[in-house]
PDB file of C-alpha atoms in Angstrom:
ATOM      1  CA  MET R 575       0.000   0.000   0.000  1.00 96.00           C
ATOM      2  CA  LEU R 576       2.826   2.404   0.873  1.00 97.00           C
ATOM      3  CA  THR R 577       6.382   2.121  -0.445  1.00 97.00           C
ATOM      4  CA  ILE R 578       9.136   4.535   0.519  1.00 97.00           C
ATOM      5  CA  ASN R 579      12.412   4.293  -1.380  1.00 97.00           C
ATOM      6  CA  ASP R 580      15.547   6.012  -0.174  1.00 97.00           C
ATOM      7  CA  ILE R 581      14.095   9.395   0.806  1.00 97.00           C
ATOM      8  CA  ASN R 582      16.212  12.242   2.179  1.00 96.00           C
ATOM      9  CA  VAL R 583      14.629  15.155   3.996  1.00 96.00           C
ATOM     10  CA  TYR R 584      16.311  18.314   5.253  1.00 95.00           C
ATOM     11  CA  TYR R 585      15.293  21.074   7.683  1.00 90.00           C
ATOM     12  CA  GLY R 586      17.540  23.839   6.397  1.00 88.00           C
ATOM     13  CA  ASN R 587      21.030  22.342   6.824  1.00 91.00           C
ATOM     14  CA  ILE R 588      19.902  19.529   9.110  1.00 92.00           C
ATOM     15  CA  HIS R 589      19.736  16.157   7.371  1.00 95.00           C
ATOM     16  CA  ALA R 590      16.638  14.820   9.168  1.00 95.00           C
ATOM     17  CA  LEU R 591      15.940  11.626   7.175  1.00 97.00           C
ATOM     18  CA  LYS R 592      18.855   9.773   5.603  1.00 97.00           C
ATOM     19  CA  GLY R 593      17.962   7.339   2.849  1.00 97.00           C
ATOM     20  CA  VAL R 594      14.845   5.967   4.573  1.00 97.00           C
ATOM     21  CA  SER R 595      13.077   3.025   2.914  1.00 97.00           C
ATOM     22  CA  LEU R 596      10.080   1.101   4.246  1.00 96.00           C
ATOM     23  CA  GLU R 597       6.877  -0.531   3.109  1.00 97.00           C
ATOM     24  CA  ILE R 598       3.415  -1.124   4.506  1.00 97.00           C
ATOM     25  CA  ASN R 599       1.064  -3.778   3.176  1.00 97.00           C
ATOM     26  CA  GLN R 600      -2.688  -3.450   3.132  1.00 97.00           C
ATOM     27  CA  GLY R 601      -4.350  -4.379   6.432  1.00 97.00           C
ATOM     28  CA  GLU R 602      -1.198  -4.191   8.559  1.00 97.00           C
ATOM     29  CA  ILE R 603      -0.393  -2.252  11.687  1.00 98.00           C
ATOM     30  CA  VAL R 604       3.226  -1.157  11.306  1.00 98.00           C
ATOM     31  CA  THR R 605       4.958   0.730  14.089  1.00 97.00           C
ATOM     32  CA  LEU R 606       7.992   2.974  13.909  1.00 96.00           C
ATOM     33  CA  ILE R 607       9.964   3.202  17.120  1.00 93.00           C
ATOM     34  CA  GLY R 608      12.857   5.448  18.023  1.00 91.00           C
ATOM     35  CA  ALA R 609      14.028   8.048  20.500  1.00 87.00           C
ATOM     36  CA  ASN R 610      12.843  11.654  20.506  1.00 85.00           C
ATOM     37  CA  GLY R 611      14.357  13.546  17.599  1.00 87.00           C
ATOM     38  CA  ALA R 612      15.139  10.369  15.623  1.00 91.00           C
ATOM     39  CA  GLY R 613      12.993  11.536  12.681  1.00 93.00           C
ATOM     40  CA  LYS R 614       9.695   9.750  13.339  1.00 93.00           C
ATOM     41  CA  SER R 615       7.389  12.783  13.061  1.00 93.00           C
ATOM     42  CA  THR R 616       9.430  14.100  10.130  1.00 94.00           C
ATOM     43  CA  LEU R 617       8.717  10.860   8.275  1.00 96.00           C
ATOM     44  CA  LEU R 618       4.952  11.094   8.874  1.00 95.00           C
ATOM     45  CA  LYS R 619       4.900  14.749   7.803  1.00 94.00           C
ATOM     46  CA  THR R 620       6.779  13.831   4.625  1.00 96.00           C
ATOM     47  CA  ILE R 621       4.357  10.996   3.802  1.00 96.00           C
ATOM     48  CA  SER R 622       1.330  13.245   4.332  1.00 95.00           C
ATOM     49  CA  GLY R 623       2.722  16.093   2.210  1.00 94.00           C
ATOM     50  CA  LEU R 624       3.559  18.597   4.960  1.00 92.00           C
ATOM     51  CA  LEU R 625       7.279  18.284   4.128  1.00 93.00           C
ATOM     52  CA  LYS R 626       8.899  17.644   0.757  1.00 93.00           C
ATOM     53  CA  PRO R 627      11.641  15.039   0.326  1.00 94.00           C
ATOM     54  CA  LYS R 628      14.823  16.234  -1.414  1.00 94.00           C
ATOM     55  CA  ASN R 629      14.947  12.975  -3.356  1.00 95.00           C
ATOM     56  CA  GLY R 630      13.776   9.369  -3.296  1.00 96.00           C
ATOM     57  CA  GLU R 631      10.198   8.250  -3.897  1.00 96.00           C
ATOM     58  CA  ILE R 632       6.992   7.703  -1.937  1.00 97.00           C
ATOM     59  CA  LEU R 633       4.333   5.548  -3.578  1.00 97.00           C
ATOM     60  CA  PHE R 634       0.797   5.175  -2.234  1.00 97.00           C
ATOM     61  CA  GLU R 635      -1.079   2.332  -3.937  1.00 96.00           C
ATOM     62  CA  GLY R 636       1.542   2.498  -6.674  1.00 95.00           C
ATOM     63  CA  LYS R 637       1.109   6.247  -7.340  1.00 95.00           C
ATOM     64  CA  PRO R 638       3.892   8.732  -6.517  1.00 95.00           C
ATOM     65  CA  ILE R 639       2.887  11.176  -3.771  1.00 95.00           C
ATOM     66  CA  GLY R 640       6.283  12.600  -2.688  1.00 90.00           C
ATOM     67  CA  GLY R 641       5.952  16.389  -2.831  1.00 84.00           C
ATOM     68  CA  LYS R 642       2.195  16.422  -3.609  1.00 91.00           C
ATOM     69  CA  VAL R 643       0.076  18.890  -1.612  1.00 91.00           C
ATOM     70  CA  ALA R 644      -1.392  17.505   1.599  1.00 90.00           C
ATOM     71  CA  GLN R 645      -4.996  18.014   0.488  1.00 89.00           C
ATOM     72  CA  SER R 646      -4.666  15.807  -2.592  1.00 92.00           C
ATOM     73  CA  ILE R 647      -2.955  13.107  -0.481  1.00 94.00           C
ATOM     74  CA  VAL R 648      -5.926  13.101   1.940  1.00 92.00           C
ATOM     75  CA  LYS R 649      -8.218  12.784  -1.067  1.00 92.00           C
ATOM     76  CA  MET R 650      -6.332   9.641  -2.163  1.00 94.00           C
ATOM     77  CA  GLY R 651      -7.119   8.017   1.191  1.00 94.00           C
ATOM     78  CA  LEU R 652      -4.323   8.877   3.589  1.00 96.00           C
ATOM     79  CA  SER R 653      -5.050  10.646   6.911  1.00 94.00           C
ATOM     80  CA  HIS R 654      -2.591  11.927   9.506  1.00 93.00           C
ATOM     81  CA  VAL R 655      -3.316  12.382  13.229  1.00 92.00           C
ATOM     82  CA  PRO R 656      -0.531  14.759  14.301  1.00 87.00           C
ATOM     83  CA  GLU R 657       1.372  14.704  17.561  1.00 85.00           C
ATOM     84  CA  GLY R 658      -0.270  16.866  20.220  1.00 78.00           C
ATOM     85  CA  ARG R 659      -3.809  16.279  18.869  1.00 72.00           C
ATOM     86  CA  ARG R 660      -4.369  19.763  17.315  1.00 84.00           C
ATOM     87  CA  VAL R 661      -8.128  19.919  17.631  1.00 91.00           C
ATOM     88  CA  PHE R 662      -9.910  23.186  16.784  1.00 92.00           C
ATOM     89  CA  ALA R 663     -10.461  24.332  20.356  1.00 91.00           C
ATOM     90  CA  ASN R 664     -13.175  26.935  19.733  1.00 92.00           C
ATOM     91  CA  MET R 665     -15.333  24.567  17.664  1.00 95.00           C
ATOM     92  CA  SER R 666     -17.618  21.834  18.967  1.00 97.00           C
ATOM     93  CA  VAL R 667     -16.790  18.134  18.811  1.00 97.00           C
ATOM     94  CA  GLU R 668     -19.335  17.742  16.022  1.00 96.00           C
ATOM     95  CA  GLU R 669     -17.870  20.634  13.996  1.00 96.00           C
ATOM     96  CA  ASN R 670     -14.376  19.152  14.320  1.00 96.00           C
ATOM     97  CA  LEU R 671     -15.669  15.843  12.963  1.00 96.00           C
ATOM     98  CA  GLU R 672     -17.456  17.615  10.104  1.00 94.00           C
ATOM     99  CA  LEU R 673     -14.156  19.240   9.139  1.00 93.00           C
ATOM    100  CA  GLY R 674     -12.629  15.781   8.828  1.00 92.00           C
ATOM    101  CA  ALA R 675     -15.082  15.076   6.011  1.00 92.00           C
ATOM    102  CA  TYR R 676     -14.678  18.405   4.215  1.00 89.00           C
ATOM    103  CA  LEU R 677     -13.310  16.834   1.004  1.00 84.00           C
ATOM    104  CA  ARG R 678     -16.303  14.489   0.744  1.00 86.00           C
ATOM    105  CA  ASN R 679     -19.787  15.122  -0.591  1.00 87.00           C
ATOM    106  CA  ASP R 680     -21.445  11.708  -0.102  1.00 92.00           C
ATOM    107  CA  LYS R 681     -23.949  12.857   2.530  1.00 92.00           C
ATOM    108  CA  GLN R 682     -25.223   9.360   3.313  1.00 93.00           C
ATOM    109  CA  GLY R 683     -21.679   8.006   3.781  1.00 92.00           C
ATOM    110  CA  ILE R 684     -20.743  10.938   6.011  1.00 93.00           C
ATOM    111  CA  ARG R 685     -23.780  10.267   8.221  1.00 94.00           C
ATOM    112  CA  GLU R 686     -22.790   6.593   8.468  1.00 94.00           C
ATOM    113  CA  ASP R 687     -19.239   7.580   9.433  1.00 94.00           C
ATOM    114  CA  PHE R 688     -20.528   9.929  12.153  1.00 95.00           C
ATOM    115  CA  ASP R 689     -22.360   6.924  13.601  1.00 94.00           C
ATOM    116  CA  LYS R 690     -19.232   4.751  13.326  1.00 94.00           C
ATOM    117  CA  VAL R 691     -17.054   7.341  15.061  1.00 95.00           C
ATOM    118  CA  TYR R 692     -19.617   7.711  17.859  1.00 96.00           C
ATOM    119  CA  GLN R 693     -19.720   3.925  18.243  1.00 94.00           C
ATOM    120  CA  LEU R 694     -15.925   3.754  18.530  1.00 93.00           C
ATOM    121  CA  PHE R 695     -15.838   6.768  20.869  1.00 94.00           C
ATOM    122  CA  PRO R 696     -19.100   6.933  22.899  1.00 94.00           C
ATOM    123  CA  ARG R 697     -17.566   9.763  24.954  1.00 93.00           C
ATOM    124  CA  LEU R 698     -17.502  11.984  21.860  1.00 95.00           C
ATOM    125  CA  HIS R 699     -21.203  11.375  21.326  1.00 96.00           C
ATOM    126  CA  GLU R 700     -21.918  12.488  24.907  1.00 96.00           C
ATOM    127  CA  ARG R 701     -19.829  15.624  24.342  1.00 95.00           C
ATOM    128  CA  ARG R 702     -20.760  16.331  20.722  1.00 94.00           C
ATOM    129  CA  LYS R 703     -22.039  19.889  21.386  1.00 96.00           C
ATOM    130  CA  GLN R 704     -19.158  20.754  23.719  1.00 95.00           C
ATOM    131  CA  LEU R 705     -16.257  23.008  22.678  1.00 96.00           C
ATOM    132  CA  SER R 706     -13.223  20.864  21.909  1.00 94.00           C
ATOM    133  CA  GLY R 707     -10.929  23.064  23.982  1.00 93.00           C
ATOM    134  CA  THR R 708     -12.819  22.021  27.129  1.00 94.00           C
ATOM    135  CA  LEU R 709     -12.225  18.271  26.602  1.00 93.00           C
ATOM    136  CA  SER R 710      -9.645  16.275  28.549  1.00 91.00           C
ATOM    137  CA  GLY R 711      -6.416  15.192  26.833  1.00 89.00           C
ATOM    138  CA  GLY R 712      -7.767  11.692  26.267  1.00 89.00           C
ATOM    139  CA  GLU R 713     -11.006  13.013  24.773  1.00 92.00           C
ATOM    140  CA  GLN R 714      -9.062  15.350  22.481  1.00 93.00           C
ATOM    141  CA  GLN R 715      -6.989  12.372  21.291  1.00 92.00           C
ATOM    142  CA  MET R 716     -10.204  10.469  20.546  1.00 93.00           C
ATOM    143  CA  LEU R 717     -11.506  13.501  18.666  1.00 95.00           C
ATOM    144  CA  ALA R 718      -8.302  13.854  16.599  1.00 94.00           C
ATOM    145  CA  MET R 719      -8.565  10.165  15.642  1.00 93.00           C
ATOM    146  CA  GLY R 720     -12.295  10.433  14.943  1.00 95.00           C
ATOM    147  CA  ARG R 721     -11.737  13.507  12.774  1.00 95.00           C
ATOM    148  CA  ALA R 722      -9.123  11.630  10.692  1.00 94.00           C
ATOM    149  CA  LEU R 723     -11.527   8.695  10.271  1.00 94.00           C
ATOM    150  CA  MET R 724     -14.182  11.031   8.855  1.00 95.00           C
ATOM    151  CA  ALA R 725     -12.025  11.287   5.707  1.00 92.00           C
ATOM    152  CA  ARG R 726     -12.536   7.494   5.358  1.00 93.00           C
ATOM    153  CA  PRO R 727      -8.796   6.786   5.070  1.00 95.00           C
ATOM    154  CA  LYS R 728      -7.303   3.603   3.642  1.00 96.00           C
ATOM    155  CA  LEU R 729      -4.102   4.382   5.559  1.00 97.00           C
ATOM    156  CA  LEU R 730      -4.073   6.143   8.933  1.00 96.00           C
ATOM    157  CA  LEU R 731      -0.867   7.741  10.241  1.00 96.00           C
ATOM    158  CA  LEU R 732      -0.882   8.087  14.043  1.00 95.00           C
ATOM    159  CA  ASP R 733       1.771  10.228  15.715  1.00 94.00           C
ATOM    160  CA  GLU R 734       2.201   9.514  19.454  1.00 92.00           C
ATOM    161  CA  PRO R 735      -1.471   8.797  20.260  1.00 92.00           C
ATOM    162  CA  SER R 736      -0.732   7.910  23.898  1.00 90.00           C
ATOM    163  CA  MET R 737       1.378  10.970  24.726  1.00 88.00           C
ATOM    164  CA  GLY R 738       0.459  12.498  28.074  1.00 86.00           C
ATOM    165  CA  LEU R 739      -2.412  10.095  28.760  1.00 88.00           C
ATOM    166  CA  ALA R 740      -3.078   8.129  31.939  1.00 87.00           C
ATOM    167  CA  PRO R 741      -2.207   4.392  31.631  1.00 87.00           C
ATOM    168  CA  LEU R 742      -5.848   3.302  31.664  1.00 86.00           C
ATOM    169  CA  LEU R 743      -6.667   5.649  28.788  1.00 88.00           C
ATOM    170  CA  VAL R 744      -3.615   4.448  26.858  1.00 90.00           C
ATOM    171  CA  LYS R 745      -5.081   0.956  26.952  1.00 90.00           C
ATOM    172  CA  THR R 746      -8.417   2.268  25.676  1.00 90.00           C
ATOM    173  CA  ILE R 747      -6.765   4.173  22.809  1.00 91.00           C
ATOM    174  CA  PHE R 748      -4.770   1.087  21.780  1.00 94.00           C
ATOM    175  CA  ASN R 749      -7.881  -1.106  21.852  1.00 93.00           C
ATOM    176  CA  ILE R 750      -9.557   1.417  19.559  1.00 92.00           C
ATOM    177  CA  ILE R 751      -6.551   1.430  17.195  1.00 95.00           C
ATOM    178  CA  GLU R 752      -6.914  -2.362  16.894  1.00 96.00           C
ATOM    179  CA  GLU R 753     -10.649  -1.933  16.323  1.00 93.00           C
ATOM    180  CA  ILE R 754     -10.026   0.596  13.524  1.00 94.00           C
ATOM    181  CA  ASN R 755      -7.553  -1.813  11.937  1.00 96.00           C
ATOM    182  CA  LYS R 756     -10.073  -4.686  12.082  1.00 95.00           C
ATOM    183  CA  THR R 757     -12.528  -2.617  10.030  1.00 90.00           C
ATOM    184  CA  GLY R 758      -9.985  -2.605   7.205  1.00 93.00           C
ATOM    185  CA  THR R 759      -7.888   0.525   7.799  1.00 96.00           C
ATOM    186  CA  THR R 760      -4.120   0.066   7.476  1.00 98.00           C
ATOM    187  CA  ILE R 761      -2.127   1.858  10.203  1.00 98.00           C
ATOM    188  CA  LEU R 762       1.342   3.370  10.569  1.00 98.00           C
ATOM    189  CA  LEU R 763       1.888   4.099  14.245  1.00 97.00           C
ATOM    190  CA  ILE R 764       4.564   6.179  15.926  1.00 95.00           C
ATOM    191  CA  GLU R 765       4.678   5.673  19.652  1.00 89.00           C
ATOM    192  CA  GLN R 766       7.023   6.429  22.571  1.00 84.00           C
ATOM    193  CA  ASN R 767       5.495   3.482  24.408  1.00 87.00           C
ATOM    194  CA  ALA R 768       7.346   0.864  22.350  1.00 90.00           C
ATOM    195  CA  ASN R 769       6.084  -2.091  24.426  1.00 90.00           C
ATOM    196  CA  MET R 770       2.497  -1.103  23.791  1.00 91.00           C
ATOM    197  CA  ALA R 771       3.082  -0.401  20.095  1.00 94.00           C
ATOM    198  CA  LEU R 772       4.821  -3.750  19.497  1.00 95.00           C
ATOM    199  CA  SER R 773       2.019  -5.579  21.334  1.00 94.00           C
ATOM    200  CA  ILE R 774      -0.507  -4.605  18.613  1.00 96.00           C
ATOM    201  CA  ALA R 775       1.746  -4.276  15.543  1.00 97.00           C
ATOM    202  CA  ASP R 776       2.377  -6.840  12.817  1.00 97.00           C
ATOM    203  CA  ARG R 777       5.759  -5.396  11.917  1.00 97.00           C
ATOM    204  CA  ALA R 778       8.089  -2.693  13.155  1.00 97.00           C
ATOM    205  CA  TYR R 779      10.924  -0.445  12.029  1.00 96.00           C
ATOM    206  CA  VAL R 780      13.480   1.178  14.319  1.00 95.00           C
ATOM    207  CA  ILE R 781      14.779   4.626  13.394  1.00 95.00           C
ATOM    208  CA  GLU R 782      17.902   6.236  14.873  1.00 94.00           C
ATOM    209  CA  THR R 783      19.169   9.697  13.886  1.00 94.00           C
ATOM    210  CA  GLY R 784      17.215   9.658  10.649  1.00 96.00           C
ATOM    211  CA  LYS R 785      18.197   6.151   9.525  1.00 96.00           C
ATOM    212  CA  ILE R 786      16.262   2.875   9.677  1.00 96.00           C
ATOM    213  CA  VAL R 787      18.542   0.592  11.714  1.00 94.00           C
ATOM    214  CA  ALA R 788      16.331  -2.477  12.216  1.00 94.00           C
ATOM    215  CA  SER R 789      13.093  -3.982  10.985  1.00 95.00           C
ATOM    216  CA  GLY R 790      11.169  -7.210  11.357  1.00 96.00           C
ATOM    217  CA  SER R 791       8.035  -8.728  12.790  1.00 96.00           C
ATOM    218  CA  ALA R 792       6.853  -7.261  16.082  1.00 94.00           C
ATOM    219  CA  GLU R 793       7.751 -10.575  17.806  1.00 94.00           C
ATOM    220  CA  GLU R 794      11.324 -10.518  16.446  1.00 94.00           C
ATOM    221  CA  LEU R 795      11.929  -6.980  17.629  1.00 93.00           C
ATOM    222  CA  THR R 796      10.312  -7.610  21.013  1.00 91.00           C
ATOM    223  CA  ALA R 797      12.666 -10.561  21.492  1.00 91.00           C
ATOM    224  CA  SER R 798      15.815  -8.710  20.366  1.00 90.00           C
ATOM    225  CA  ASP R 799      18.181  -7.910  23.255  1.00 88.00           C
ATOM    226  CA  GLN R 800      19.409  -4.805  21.514  1.00 85.00           C
ATOM    227  CA  ILE R 801      15.864  -3.420  21.121  1.00 87.00           C
ATOM    228  CA  LYS R 802      14.933  -4.504  24.649  1.00 86.00           C
ATOM    229  CA  SER R 803      17.760  -2.580  26.261  1.00 86.00           C
ATOM    230  CA  ALA R 804      17.337   0.504  24.056  1.00 86.00           C
ATOM    231  CA  TYR R 805      13.541   0.875  23.919  1.00 84.00           C
ATOM    232  CA  LEU R 806      11.678  -1.624  26.068  1.00 81.00           C
ATOM    233  CA  GLY R 807      13.200  -0.906  29.460  1.00 73.00           C
ATOM    234  CA  GLY R 808      14.664  -4.442  29.622  1.00 60.00           C
ATOM    235  CA  HIS R 809      18.253  -5.635  30.069  1.00 47.00           C
TER     236      HIS R 809
END
């Protein structure tokens, strides 16, 4: 579904991604783990069109998207839930969700997706008339995910969905990510909580200082001593 070949991305003089290659097959949950500043968010922003690669190629369902504008990438079926949630604070929950569907005009489908989002996130239904800025961190994360789903993505990019959430809520969010995947949405997940991410992922990549240094099935990486000591708090 997504193929990235040897992309390089710069912030000014900083070489943020160095020859990164990876692939995601339809129906998978793939996680990207790495320390802060390793290039994880940069990679998601490059895939979703917020940053342009200097070279290399990004193919989504076989079509090149590297350097395309973000809006046309969303239209092709790729949604990005950014780090830090970024909900529109002075708009209601319902208005935020409507914005997620702004490129669509299939009224019936949009109504069905509202229902689906409210089924996945009953709390959002309870708070649908409330201003988003008054929601808790966990509720805002649910809203950011719900808003992305309103675009009916084939591939969902999630950047640090558990950041700043209480452990119980983290579990809830991860259960919902699995639920979303079961309905047929492919997922690329970036997550500080590597244990949690590997527990739901099919495959994983490890990124260090802008380079992919390891990849394999989630089980292989969970069992690797090197990964354990670096990312999983083991020895």
